[in-house]
Amino acid sequence: MSTFNDSTARRWRARVTYIAAVFAAMALGLGSRAFADRLPVFVAEHFGDALWACMIYFGFRACFAHKRISFALWCSLAFCFAIEFSQLYQADWINQIRDTTLGALVLGKGFLTADLVRYSAGIAVSSLLDVAWPWRKRP
């Protein structure tokens, strides 16, 4: 019975950590947009999208803490790529959503192949951080 409780407690600690990582990625991503004029050009141009993908990865990890890291990696890539490819669809109703601040942050504005590379890099870095984090080590 204690194994179940230890496992459950470990999973909840992981979820809380992943949720904190979601908010950290969100804050850094929004900061990279808000302070783009004060950041190096490379950081301002690329880090926002990579951090958005990091946020998606950690969100999947928070929801599916019991699954393997590779599950979150592939789901995150599929989600981010689907959002990017959805930008090829330009109907009036979805463009009205994209014209809002939240709609632009979630759905983006227009398709860019470079975003697919940025998303891939962000998810790769997130999954490597996930593997390397010391809290993942079992006592």
CSV table of N, CA and C in Angstrom, one decimal:
chain,number,residue,atom,x,y,z
A,1,MET,N,0.8,-1.2,0.0
A,1,MET,CA,0.0,0.0,0.0
A,1,MET,C,0.9,1.3,0.0
A,2,SER,N,2.0,1.2,0.7
A,2,SER,CA,2.8,2.4,0.7
A,2,SER,C,3.5,2.7,-0.6
A,3,THR,N,3.7,1.7,-1.4
A,3,THR,CA,4.3,1.9,-2.8
A,3,THR,C,3.3,2.7,-3.6
A,4,PHE,N,2.0,2.4,-3.5
A,4,PHE,CA,1.0,3.2,-4.2
A,4,PHE,C,1.0,4.7,-3.8
A,5,ASN,N,1.1,4.9,-2.5
A,5,ASN,CA,1.1,6.2,-2.0
A,5,ASN,C,2.4,7.0,-2.4
A,6,ASP,N,3.5,6.3,-2.3
A,6,ASP,CA,4.8,6.9,-2.7
A,6,ASP,C,4.7,7.3,-4.2
A,7,SER,N,4.2,6.4,-5.0
A,7,SER,CA,4.1,6.6,-6.4
A,7,SER,C,3.2,7.8,-6.7
A,8,THR,N,2.1,7.8,-6.0
A,8,THR,CA,1.1,8.9,-6.2
A,8,THR,C,1.7,10.2,-5.8
A,9,ALA,N,2.4,10.2,-4.7
A,9,ALA,CA,3.0,11.5,-4.2
A,9,ALA,C,4.1,11.9,-5.2
A,10,ARG,N,4.8,11.0,-5.7
A,10,ARG,CA,5.9,11.4,-6.7
A,10,ARG,C,5.3,11.9,-7.9
A,11,ARG,N,4.2,11.3,-8.4
A,11,ARG,CA,3.5,11.8,-9.6
A,11,ARG,C,3.0,13.2,-9.4
A,12,TRP,N,2.4,13.5,-8.2
A,12,TRP,CA,1.9,14.8,-7.9
A,12,TRP,C,3.0,15.9,-7.8
A,13,ARG,N,4.1,15.5,-7.2
A,13,ARG,CA,5.2,16.4,-7.2
A,13,ARG,C,5.7,16.7,-8.6
A,14,ALA,N,5.7,15.7,-9.4
A,14,ALA,CA,6.1,15.9,-10.8
A,14,ALA,C,5.2,16.9,-11.5
A,15,ARG,N,3.9,16.6,-11.3
A,15,ARG,CA,2.9,17.5,-11.9
A,15,ARG,C,3.0,19.0,-11.5
A,16,VAL,N,3.2,19.2,-10.2
A,16,VAL,CA,3.4,20.6,-9.7
A,16,VAL,C,4.7,21.2,-10.4
A,17,THR,N,5.7,20.4,-10.5
A,17,THR,CA,7.0,20.9,-11.1
A,17,THR,C,6.7,21.2,-12.6
A,18,TYR,N,6.0,20.4,-13.3
A,18,TYR,CA,5.7,20.6,-14.7
A,18,TYR,C,4.8,21.9,-14.9
A,19,ILE,N,3.9,22.0,-14.0
A,19,ILE,CA,3.0,23.2,-14.0
A,19,ILE,C,3.8,24.5,-13.8
A,20,ALA,N,4.8,24.4,-12.9
A,20,ALA,CA,5.7,25.5,-12.6
A,20,ALA,C,6.5,25.8,-13.9
A,21,ALA,N,6.9,24.8,-14.6
A,21,ALA,CA,7.7,24.9,-15.8
A,21,ALA,C,6.9,25.5,-16.9
A,22,VAL,N,5.6,25.2,-16.9
A,22,VAL,CA,4.7,25.8,-17.9
A,22,VAL,C,4.6,27.3,-17.7
A,23,PHE,N,4.4,27.7,-16.4
A,23,PHE,CA,4.3,29.2,-16.2
A,23,PHE,C,5.7,29.9,-16.4
A,24,ALA,N,6.8,29.2,-16.1
A,24,ALA,CA,8.1,29.8,-16.3
A,24,ALA,C,8.3,30.0,-17.8
A,25,ALA,N,8.0,29.0,-18.6
A,25,ALA,CA,8.1,29.1,-20.1
A,25,ALA,C,7.2,30.2,-20.6
A,26,MET,N,6.0,30.3,-20.1
A,26,MET,CA,5.1,31.3,-20.5
A,26,MET,C,5.6,32.7,-20.2
A,27,ALA,N,6.1,32.9,-19.0
A,27,ALA,CA,6.6,34.2,-18.6
A,27,ALA,C,7.9,34.5,-19.5
A,28,LEU,N,8.7,33.6,-19.7
A,28,LEU,CA,9.9,33.9,-20.5
A,28,LEU,C,9.5,34.2,-21.9
A,29,GLY,N,8.6,33.4,-22.5
A,29,GLY,CA,8.1,33.6,-23.8
A,29,GLY,C,7.5,35.0,-24.0
A,30,LEU,N,6.6,35.4,-23.1
A,30,LEU,CA,5.9,36.7,-23.2
A,30,LEU,C,7.0,37.8,-23.0
A,31,GLY,N,7.9,37.5,-22.1
A,31,GLY,CA,9.0,38.5,-21.9
A,31,GLY,C,9.9,38.7,-23.1
A,32,SER,N,10.1,37.6,-23.8
A,32,SER,CA,10.9,37.7,-25.1
A,32,SER,C,10.2,38.5,-26.1
A,33,ARG,N,8.9,38.6,-26.1
A,33,ARG,CA,8.1,39.4,-27.0
A,33,ARG,C,8.0,40.9,-26.5
A,34,ALA,N,7.8,41.0,-25.2
A,34,ALA,CA,7.6,42.4,-24.6
A,34,ALA,C,8.9,43.1,-24.7
A,35,PHE,N,10.1,42.5,-24.5
A,35,PHE,CA,11.4,43.1,-24.4
A,35,PHE,C,12.2,42.8,-25.6
A,36,ALA,N,11.6,42.5,-26.7
A,36,ALA,CA,12.3,42.2,-28.0
A,36,ALA,C,13.3,43.2,-28.4
A,37,ASP,N,13.0,44.5,-28.1
A,37,ASP,CA,13.9,45.6,-28.6
A,37,ASP,C,15.2,45.6,-27.7
A,38,ARG,N,15.2,45.0,-26.5
A,38,ARG,CA,16.3,45.0,-25.6
A,38,ARG,C,17.1,43.7,-25.7
A,39,LEU,N,16.6,42.8,-26.4
A,39,LEU,CA,17.3,41.4,-26.5
A,39,LEU,C,18.1,41.4,-27.8
A,40,PRO,N,19.1,40.4,-27.8
A,40,PRO,CA,19.8,40.2,-29.1
A,40,PRO,C,18.8,39.8,-30.2
A,41,VAL,N,19.1,40.1,-31.4
A,41,VAL,CA,18.2,39.9,-32.5
A,41,VAL,C,17.8,38.4,-32.6
A,42,PHE,N,18.8,37.5,-32.5
A,42,PHE,CA,18.6,36.1,-32.6
A,42,PHE,C,17.6,35.6,-31.5
A,43,VAL,N,17.8,36.1,-30.3
A,43,VAL,CA,16.9,35.7,-29.2
A,43,VAL,C,15.5,36.3,-29.4
A,44,ALA,N,15.4,37.5,-29.8
A,44,ALA,CA,14.1,38.1,-30.1
A,44,ALA,C,13.3,37.5,-31.2
A,45,GLU,N,14.0,37.0,-32.2
A,45,GLU,CA,13.3,36.4,-33.4
A,45,GLU,C,12.9,34.9,-33.1
A,46,HIS,N,13.7,34.2,-32.4
A,46,HIS,CA,13.5,32.7,-32.3
A,46,HIS,C,13.0,32.2,-31.0
A,47,PHE,N,13.3,32.8,-29.9
A,47,PHE,CA,13.1,32.2,-28.6
A,47,PHE,C,11.6,32.2,-28.2
A,48,GLY,N,10.8,33.2,-28.7
A,48,GLY,CA,9.4,33.2,-28.3
A,48,GLY,C,8.7,31.9,-28.8
A,49,ASP,N,8.9,31.5,-30.0
A,49,ASP,CA,8.3,30.3,-30.5
A,49,ASP,C,8.8,29.0,-29.9
A,50,ALA,N,10.1,29.0,-29.6
A,50,ALA,CA,10.7,27.9,-29.0
A,50,ALA,C,10.2,27.7,-27.5
A,51,LEU,N,10.0,28.9,-26.9
A,51,LEU,CA,9.5,28.8,-25.5
A,51,LEU,C,8.0,28.4,-25.5
A,52,TRP,N,7.3,28.8,-26.5
A,52,TRP,CA,5.9,28.4,-26.6
A,52,TRP,C,5.8,26.9,-26.7
A,53,ALA,N,6.7,26.3,-27.5
A,53,ALA,CA,6.7,24.8,-27.7
A,53,ALA,C,7.2,24.2,-26.4
A,54,CYS,N,8.1,24.8,-25.6
A,54,CYS,CA,8.5,24.3,-24.3
A,54,CYS,C,7.2,24.3,-23.4
A,55,MET,N,6.5,25.3,-23.4
A,55,MET,CA,5.3,25.4,-22.6
A,55,MET,C,4.3,24.3,-22.9
A,56,ILE,N,4.1,24.0,-24.2
A,56,ILE,CA,3.3,22.9,-24.7
A,56,ILE,C,3.8,21.6,-24.2
A,57,TYR,N,5.1,21.4,-24.3
A,57,TYR,CA,5.8,20.1,-23.8
A,57,TYR,C,5.5,19.9,-22.3
A,58,PHE,N,5.8,20.9,-21.5
A,58,PHE,CA,5.6,20.8,-20.1
A,58,PHE,C,4.1,20.6,-19.7
A,59,GLY,N,3.2,21.2,-20.5
A,59,GLY,CA,1.8,21.0,-20.3
A,59,GLY,C,1.4,19.5,-20.6
A,60,PHE,N,2.0,18.9,-21.6
A,60,PHE,CA,1.7,17.5,-21.8
A,60,PHE,C,2.3,16.7,-20.7
A,61,ARG,N,3.5,17.1,-20.2
A,61,ARG,CA,4.1,16.3,-19.1
A,61,ARG,C,3.2,16.4,-17.8
A,62,ALA,N,2.7,17.6,-17.6
A,62,ALA,CA,1.8,17.8,-16.4
A,62,ALA,C,0.6,16.9,-16.5
A,63,CYS,N,0.0,16.9,-17.7
A,63,CYS,CA,-1.2,16.1,-17.9
A,63,CYS,C,-0.9,14.6,-17.9
A,64,PHE,N,0.2,14.2,-18.4
A,64,PHE,CA,0.5,12.8,-18.6
A,64,PHE,C,1.9,12.4,-17.9
A,65,ALA,N,1.9,12.8,-16.6
A,65,ALA,CA,3.2,12.6,-15.8
A,65,ALA,C,3.6,11.1,-15.7
A,66,HIS,N,2.6,10.2,-15.9
A,66,HIS,CA,2.8,8.8,-15.8
A,66,HIS,C,3.4,8.2,-17.1
A,67,LYS,N,3.3,8.9,-18.2
A,67,LYS,CA,3.8,8.4,-19.5
A,67,LYS,C,5.2,8.7,-19.6
A,68,ARG,N,5.8,8.1,-20.6
A,68,ARG,CA,7.2,8.3,-21.0
A,68,ARG,C,7.4,9.7,-21.5
A,69,ILE,N,8.7,10.1,-21.4
A,69,ILE,CA,9.1,11.4,-21.9
A,69,ILE,C,8.8,11.5,-23.5
A,70,SER,N,9.1,10.4,-24.1
A,70,SER,CA,8.9,10.4,-25.6
A,70,SER,C,7.4,10.6,-26.0
A,71,PHE,N,6.5,10.2,-25.1
A,71,PHE,CA,5.1,10.4,-25.4
A,71,PHE,C,4.8,11.9,-25.5
A,72,ALA,N,5.3,12.7,-24.5
A,72,ALA,CA,5.1,14.1,-24.4
A,72,ALA,C,5.8,14.8,-25.6
A,73,LEU,N,7.0,14.3,-25.9
A,73,LEU,CA,7.8,14.8,-27.0
A,73,LEU,C,7.0,14.7,-28.3
A,74,TRP,N,6.5,13.6,-28.7
A,74,TRP,CA,5.8,13.4,-29.9
A,74,TRP,C,4.5,14.1,-29.9
A,75,CYS,N,3.8,14.0,-28.8
A,75,CYS,CA,2.5,14.8,-28.7
A,75,CYS,C,2.7,16.3,-28.9
A,76,SER,N,3.7,16.8,-28.3
A,76,SER,CA,4.0,18.2,-28.4
A,76,SER,C,4.3,18.6,-29.8
A,77,LEU,N,5.2,17.8,-30.4
A,77,LEU,CA,5.5,18.1,-31.8
A,77,LEU,C,4.3,18.1,-32.7
A,78,ALA,N,3.4,17.0,-32.5
A,78,ALA,CA,2.2,16.9,-33.3
A,78,ALA,C,1.3,18.1,-33.1
A,79,PHE,N,1.1,18.5,-31.8
A,79,PHE,CA,0.3,19.7,-31.5
A,79,PHE,C,0.8,20.9,-32.1
A,80,CYS,N,2.1,21.2,-31.9
A,80,CYS,CA,2.7,22.5,-32.4
A,80,CYS,C,2.6,22.5,-33.9
A,81,PHE,N,3.0,21.4,-34.6
A,81,PHE,CA,2.9,21.3,-36.0
A,81,PHE,C,1.5,21.5,-36.5
A,82,ALA,N,0.5,20.9,-35.8
A,82,ALA,CA,-0.9,21.1,-36.3
A,82,ALA,C,-1.3,22.5,-36.2
A,83,ILE,N,-0.9,23.2,-35.1
A,83,ILE,CA,-1.3,24.6,-34.9
A,83,ILE,C,-0.7,25.4,-36.1
A,84,GLU,N,0.6,25.1,-36.4
A,84,GLU,CA,1.3,25.9,-37.4
A,84,GLU,C,0.7,25.6,-38.8
A,85,PHE,N,0.4,24.4,-39.1
A,85,PHE,CA,-0.3,24.1,-40.4
A,85,PHE,C,-1.7,24.6,-40.4
A,86,SER,N,-2.4,24.8,-39.3
A,86,SER,CA,-3.7,25.3,-39.3
A,86,SER,C,-3.7,26.8,-39.8
A,87,GLN,N,-2.5,27.4,-39.7
A,87,GLN,CA,-2.4,28.8,-40.1
A,87,GLN,C,-2.5,29.0,-41.6
A,88,LEU,N,-2.4,27.8,-42.3
A,88,LEU,CA,-2.7,27.9,-43.8
A,88,LEU,C,-4.1,28.1,-44.1
A,89,TYR,N,-5.0,27.8,-43.2
A,89,TYR,CA,-6.4,28.0,-43.3
A,89,TYR,C,-6.8,29.4,-42.9
A,90,GLN,N,-7.3,30.1,-43.8
A,90,GLN,CA,-7.5,31.6,-43.6
A,90,GLN,C,-9.0,32.0,-43.8
A,91,ALA,N,-9.9,31.3,-43.1
A,91,ALA,CA,-11.3,31.7,-43.2
A,91,ALA,C,-11.6,32.9,-42.3
A,92,ASP,N,-12.6,33.6,-42.6
A,92,ASP,CA,-12.9,34.8,-41.8
A,92,ASP,C,-13.1,34.6,-40.3
A,93,TRP,N,-13.8,33.5,-40.0
A,93,TRP,CA,-14.2,33.3,-38.6
A,93,TRP,C,-12.9,33.0,-37.8
A,94,ILE,N,-11.9,32.2,-38.3
A,94,ILE,CA,-10.7,31.9,-37.6
A,94,ILE,C,-9.8,33.1,-37.6
A,95,ASN,N,-9.8,33.9,-38.6
A,95,ASN,CA,-9.0,35.1,-38.6
A,95,ASN,C,-9.5,36.1,-37.6
A,96,GLN,N,-10.8,36.2,-37.4
A,96,GLN,CA,-11.3,37.0,-36.3
A,96,GLN,C,-10.8,36.6,-34.9
A,97,ILE,N,-10.7,35.3,-34.7
A,97,ILE,CA,-10.1,34.8,-33.5
A,97,ILE,C,-8.6,35.1,-33.4
A,98,ARG,N,-7.9,34.9,-34.5
A,98,ARG,CA,-6.5,35.3,-34.6
A,98,ARG,C,-6.2,36.7,-34.4
A,99,ASP,N,-7.2,37.6,-34.6
A,99,ASP,CA,-7.0,39.0,-34.5
A,99,ASP,C,-7.1,39.4,-33.0
A,100,THR,N,-7.5,38.6,-32.1
A,100,THR,CA,-7.5,38.9,-30.7
A,100,THR,C,-6.1,38.5,-30.1
A,101,THR,N,-5.8,39.1,-29.0
A,101,THR,CA,-4.5,38.8,-28.4
A,101,THR,C,-4.3,37.4,-28.0
A,102,LEU,N,-5.3,36.8,-27.4
A,102,LEU,CA,-5.2,35.4,-27.0
A,102,LEU,C,-5.2,34.5,-28.2
A,103,GLY,N,-6.0,34.8,-29.2
A,103,GLY,CA,-6.1,34.0,-30.4
A,103,GLY,C,-4.8,34.0,-31.2
A,104,ALA,N,-4.1,35.2,-31.2
A,104,ALA,CA,-2.8,35.3,-31.8
A,104,ALA,C,-1.7,34.5,-31.1
A,105,LEU,N,-1.8,34.5,-29.7
A,105,LEU,CA,-0.8,33.8,-29.0
A,105,LEU,C,-1.0,32.3,-29.1
A,106,VAL,N,-2.2,31.8,-29.2
A,106,VAL,CA,-2.5,30.4,-29.3
A,106,VAL,C,-2.4,29.9,-30.7
A,107,LEU,N,-3.0,30.6,-31.6
A,107,LEU,CA,-3.1,30.1,-33.0
A,107,LEU,C,-2.1,30.7,-34.0
A,108,GLY,N,-1.5,31.7,-33.6
A,108,GLY,CA,-0.5,32.4,-34.5
A,108,GLY,C,-1.2,33.2,-35.6
A,109,LYS,N,-0.4,33.7,-36.5
A,109,LYS,CA,-1.0,34.6,-37.5
A,109,LYS,C,-0.8,34.0,-38.9
A,110,GLY,N,0.4,33.5,-39.2
A,110,GLY,CA,0.6,33.0,-40.6
A,110,GLY,C,1.6,31.9,-40.5
A,111,PHE,N,1.5,31.0,-41.5
A,111,PHE,CA,2.4,29.9,-41.6
A,111,PHE,C,3.9,30.3,-41.9
A,112,LEU,N,4.8,29.8,-41.1
A,112,LEU,CA,6.2,30.0,-41.3
A,112,LEU,C,7.0,28.6,-41.1
A,113,THR,N,7.7,28.2,-42.1
A,113,THR,CA,8.5,27.0,-42.0
A,113,THR,C,9.5,27.1,-40.9
A,114,ALA,N,10.0,28.3,-40.7
A,114,ALA,CA,11.0,28.4,-39.6
A,114,ALA,C,10.4,28.2,-38.2
A,115,ASP,N,9.1,28.4,-38.1
A,115,ASP,CA,8.5,28.1,-36.8
A,115,ASP,C,8.5,26.6,-36.5
A,116,LEU,N,8.5,25.8,-37.5
A,116,LEU,CA,8.6,24.3,-37.2
A,116,LEU,C,9.9,23.9,-36.7
A,117,VAL,N,10.9,24.6,-37.1
A,117,VAL,CA,12.3,24.4,-36.6
A,117,VAL,C,12.4,24.9,-35.2
A,118,ARG,N,11.8,26.1,-34.9
A,118,ARG,CA,11.8,26.6,-33.6
A,118,ARG,C,11.1,25.8,-32.6
A,119,TYR,N,9.9,25.3,-33.0
A,119,TYR,CA,9.2,24.4,-32.1
A,119,TYR,C,10.0,23.1,-31.8
A,120,SER,N,10.6,22.5,-32.9
A,120,SER,CA,11.4,21.3,-32.7
A,120,SER,C,12.5,21.5,-31.7
A,121,ALA,N,13.2,22.7,-31.8
A,121,ALA,CA,14.3,23.0,-30.9
A,121,ALA,C,13.8,23.2,-29.5
A,122,GLY,N,12.7,23.9,-29.3
A,122,GLY,CA,12.2,24.1,-28.0
A,122,GLY,C,11.8,22.8,-27.3
A,123,ILE,N,11.1,21.9,-28.1
A,123,ILE,CA,10.7,20.7,-27.5
A,123,ILE,C,11.9,19.8,-27.2
A,124,ALA,N,12.9,19.8,-28.1
A,124,ALA,CA,14.1,19.0,-27.8
A,124,ALA,C,14.8,19.5,-26.6
A,125,VAL,N,14.9,20.8,-26.4
A,125,VAL,CA,15.6,21.3,-25.2
A,125,VAL,C,14.8,20.9,-24.0
A,126,SER,N,13.5,21.1,-24.1
A,126,SER,CA,12.6,20.8,-22.9
A,126,SER,C,12.7,19.3,-22.5
A,127,SER,N,12.7,18.4,-23.5
A,127,SER,CA,12.8,17.0,-23.2
A,127,SER,C,14.2,16.6,-22.6
A,128,LEU,N,15.2,17.3,-23.1
A,128,LEU,CA,16.6,17.1,-22.5
A,128,LEU,C,16.7,17.6,-21.1
A,129,LEU,N,16.1,18.8,-20.8
A,129,LEU,CA,16.0,19.3,-19.5
A,129,LEU,C,15.2,18.3,-18.6
A,130,ASP,N,14.2,17.8,-19.1
A,130,ASP,CA,13.3,16.8,-18.4
A,130,ASP,C,14.1,15.6,-18.0
A,131,VAL,N,14.9,15.1,-18.9
A,131,VAL,CA,15.7,13.9,-18.6
A,131,VAL,C,16.8,14.2,-17.6
A,132,ALA,N,17.4,15.4,-17.6
A,132,ALA,CA,18.5,15.8,-16.8
A,132,ALA,C,18.1,16.3,-15.4
A,133,TRP,N,16.9,16.7,-15.2
A,133,TRP,CA,16.5,17.3,-13.9
A,133,TRP,C,16.8,16.3,-12.8
A,134,PRO,N,17.5,16.8,-11.7
A,134,PRO,CA,17.8,15.9,-10.6
A,134,PRO,C,16.6,15.4,-9.8
A,135,TRP,N,15.5,16.1,-9.8
A,135,TRP,CA,14.3,15.6,-9.1
A,135,TRP,C,13.7,14.3,-9.7
A,136,ARG,N,14.1,14.0,-11.0
A,136,ARG,CA,13.6,12.8,-11.6
A,136,ARG,C,14.3,11.5,-11.0
A,137,LYS,N,15.4,11.7,-10.4
A,137,LYS,CA,16.2,10.6,-9.9
A,137,LYS,C,15.4,10.0,-8.7
A,138,ARG,N,15.2,8.8,-8.6
A,138,ARG,CA,14.5,8.1,-7.5
A,138,ARG,C,15.5,7.9,-6.4
A,139,PRO,N,15.1,8.0,-5.1
A,139,PRO,CA,16.0,7.8,-4.0
A,139,PRO,C,16.3,6.3,-3.9
